mmCIF file of C-alpha atoms in Angstrom:
data_model
loop_
_atom_site.group_PDB
_atom_site.id
_atom_site.type_symbol
_atom_site.label_atom_id
_atom_site.label_comp_id
_atom_site.label_asym_id
_atom_site.label_seq_id
_atom_site.Cartn_x
_atom_site.Cartn_y
_atom_site.Cartn_z
ATOM 1 C CA MET D 1 -4.395 16.182 -253.915
ATOM 2 C CA TYR D 2 -5.730 17.293 -250.515
ATOM 3 C CA ASN D 3 -3.922 20.739 -251.012
ATOM 4 C CA PHE D 4 -0.631 18.793 -250.926
ATOM 5 C CA THR D 5 2.356 19.840 -253.143
ATOM 6 C CA ASN D 6 3.518 16.957 -255.894
ATOM 7 C CA PHE D 7 6.634 16.683 -253.663
ATOM 8 C CA ALA D 8 4.814 16.624 -250.397
ATOM 9 C CA MET D 9 2.385 13.885 -251.644
ATOM 10 C CA THR D 10 5.613 11.855 -252.674
ATOM 11 C CA LEU D 11 7.147 12.103 -249.039
ATOM 12 C CA ASN D 12 4.764 9.157 -247.757
ATOM 13 C CA GLU D 13 5.494 6.751 -250.502
ATOM 14 C CA LEU D 14 7.612 3.474 -250.009
ATOM 15 C CA GLU D 15 10.334 2.895 -252.204
ATOM 16 C CA PRO D 16 11.235 -0.642 -252.883
ATOM 17 C CA GLY D 17 12.613 -2.436 -250.025
ATOM 18 C CA THR D 18 11.835 0.428 -247.641
ATOM 19 C CA GLU D 19 9.177 -1.765 -245.804
ATOM 20 C CA GLY D 20 11.803 -4.446 -244.556
ATOM 21 C CA VAL D 21 14.240 -1.391 -242.533
ATOM 22 C CA LEU D 22 11.270 0.505 -241.246
ATOM 23 C CA ALA D 23 9.959 -0.287 -237.916
ATOM 24 C CA PRO D 24 6.317 -1.909 -237.726
ATOM 25 C CA THR D 25 5.219 1.227 -236.149
ATOM 26 C CA ASP D 26 6.239 3.671 -238.962
ATOM 27 C CA CYS D 27 3.512 6.189 -239.868
ATOM 28 C CA ARG D 28 3.963 5.403 -243.667
ATOM 29 C CA LEU D 29 2.862 2.067 -242.926
ATOM 30 C CA ARG D 30 -0.722 3.093 -241.499
ATOM 31 C CA PRO D 31 -3.605 1.517 -243.584
ATOM 32 C CA ASP D 32 -5.823 4.314 -243.286
ATOM 33 C CA ILE D 33 -3.706 6.554 -244.592
ATOM 34 C CA ARG D 34 -2.777 4.248 -247.337
ATOM 35 C CA ALA D 35 -6.480 3.584 -248.054
ATOM 36 C CA MET D 36 -7.235 7.537 -248.450
ATOM 37 C CA GLU D 37 -3.870 8.085 -250.402
ATOM 38 C CA ASN D 38 -5.217 5.240 -253.007
ATOM 39 C CA GLY D 39 -8.860 7.317 -253.152
ATOM 40 C CA ASN D 40 -10.716 4.769 -250.915
ATOM 41 C CA MET D 41 -12.248 7.164 -248.391
ATOM 42 C CA ASP D 42 -14.539 4.342 -247.115
ATOM 43 C CA GLU D 43 -12.070 1.912 -246.219
ATOM 44 C CA ALA D 44 -9.698 4.874 -244.800
ATOM 45 C CA SER D 45 -12.625 5.618 -242.321
ATOM 46 C CA ARG D 46 -13.076 1.954 -241.506
ATOM 47 C CA GLU D 47 -9.561 1.654 -240.607
ATOM 48 C CA LYS D 48 -8.935 4.847 -238.863
ATOM 49 C CA GLU D 49 -11.997 3.918 -236.462
ATOM 50 C CA ARG D 50 -10.192 0.310 -235.903
ATOM 51 C CA LEU D 51 -6.959 1.876 -235.081
ATOM 52 C CA GLU D 52 -8.885 4.351 -232.709
ATOM 53 C CA GLU D 53 -10.387 1.269 -231.149
ATOM 54 C CA LYS D 54 -7.314 -0.351 -230.912
ATOM 55 C CA GLN D 55 -5.807 2.251 -229.401
ATOM 56 C CA ARG D 56 -8.081 2.625 -226.834
ATOM 57 C CA ALA D 57 -8.089 -1.012 -226.090
ATOM 58 C CA ALA D 58 -4.381 -0.807 -225.607
ATOM 59 C CA ARG D 59 -4.637 2.064 -223.217
ATOM 60 C CA LYS D 60 -6.898 0.305 -221.128
ATOM 61 C CA GLU D 61 -4.810 -2.828 -220.842
ATOM 62 C CA LEU D 62 -1.572 -0.223 -219.934
ATOM 63 C CA ALA D 63 -4.021 1.461 -217.247
ATOM 64 C CA LYS D 64 -5.293 -2.047 -216.018
ATOM 65 C CA ASP D 65 -1.658 -3.154 -215.287
ATOM 66 C CA GLY D 66 -0.825 0.164 -213.767
ATOM 67 C CA GLU D 67 1.569 0.908 -216.350
ATOM 68 C CA GLU D 68 2.214 4.306 -218.551
ATOM 69 C CA TRP D 69 2.819 4.617 -222.190
ATOM 70 C CA SER D 70 6.108 5.914 -223.113
ATOM 71 C CA THR D 71 7.875 6.908 -226.445
ATOM 72 C CA ARG D 72 10.784 4.561 -227.508
ATOM 73 C CA TRP D 73 13.253 6.807 -229.308
ATOM 74 C CA PHE D 74 12.503 10.167 -227.933
ATOM 75 C CA GLN D 75 12.355 11.838 -224.733
ATOM 76 C CA LEU D 76 11.185 15.642 -223.761
ATOM 77 C CA GLY D 77 14.079 17.996 -223.000
ATOM 78 C CA THR D 78 15.737 21.073 -223.849
ATOM 79 C CA ASN D 79 17.169 21.332 -227.046
ATOM 80 C CA PRO D 80 20.446 22.214 -226.731
ATOM 81 C CA TYR D 81 20.543 24.624 -230.164
ATOM 82 C CA THR D 82 17.249 26.283 -229.243
ATOM 83 C CA GLY D 83 16.816 26.192 -225.298
ATOM 84 C CA SER D 84 13.660 25.776 -225.891
ATOM 85 C CA GLN D 85 11.389 22.239 -224.764
ATOM 86 C CA ASP D 86 11.632 19.810 -227.533
ATOM 87 C CA TRP D 87 11.694 16.018 -228.495
ATOM 88 C CA LEU D 88 15.343 14.853 -228.236
ATOM 89 C CA TYR D 89 16.342 11.718 -230.076
ATOM 90 C CA THR D 90 17.507 9.049 -227.698
ATOM 91 C CA GLY D 91 19.178 6.712 -230.304
ATOM 92 C CA GLY D 92 18.326 2.793 -230.801
ATOM 93 C CA TYR D 93 15.928 3.199 -233.927
ATOM 94 C CA PHE D 94 18.653 2.703 -236.894
ATOM 95 C CA ASP D 95 19.913 -0.484 -235.074
ATOM 96 C CA ARG D 96 16.897 -1.924 -236.703
ATOM 97 C CA LYS D 97 15.888 -3.964 -233.768
ATOM 98 C CA TYR D 98 12.137 -3.961 -233.808
ATOM 99 C CA THR D 99 11.169 -6.986 -232.144
ATOM 100 C CA ASP D 100 9.970 -5.734 -229.360
ATOM 101 C CA CYS D 101 7.659 -2.962 -231.156
ATOM 102 C CA PRO D 102 4.021 -3.205 -230.397
ATOM 103 C CA ASP D 103 1.343 -4.267 -232.890
ATOM 104 C CA ILE D 104 -0.436 -0.833 -233.488
ATOM 105 C CA TYR D 105 -1.649 -1.380 -236.788
#
């Protein structure tokens, strides 16, 4: 499906109990992707549009308050193994303290 291998298709599946340990911002919880994977393209399209509007509104709110969005668990830096610019993990994701995560879905 969608030119994915069987293995690739299973990567987005949620194992039982997984939702309780994932950040609410985890991409596996995206309602538009879920709808697409379930074959409901109309719902996927509506959800994608809704999410994009929600992102635009959040960006406007940040700009109005003079704030900039920043990543929570990664920062741009030099990869110590390759020497190239890369996103480096800063820690904290596996602490499972997601109370201050934004509602992005």
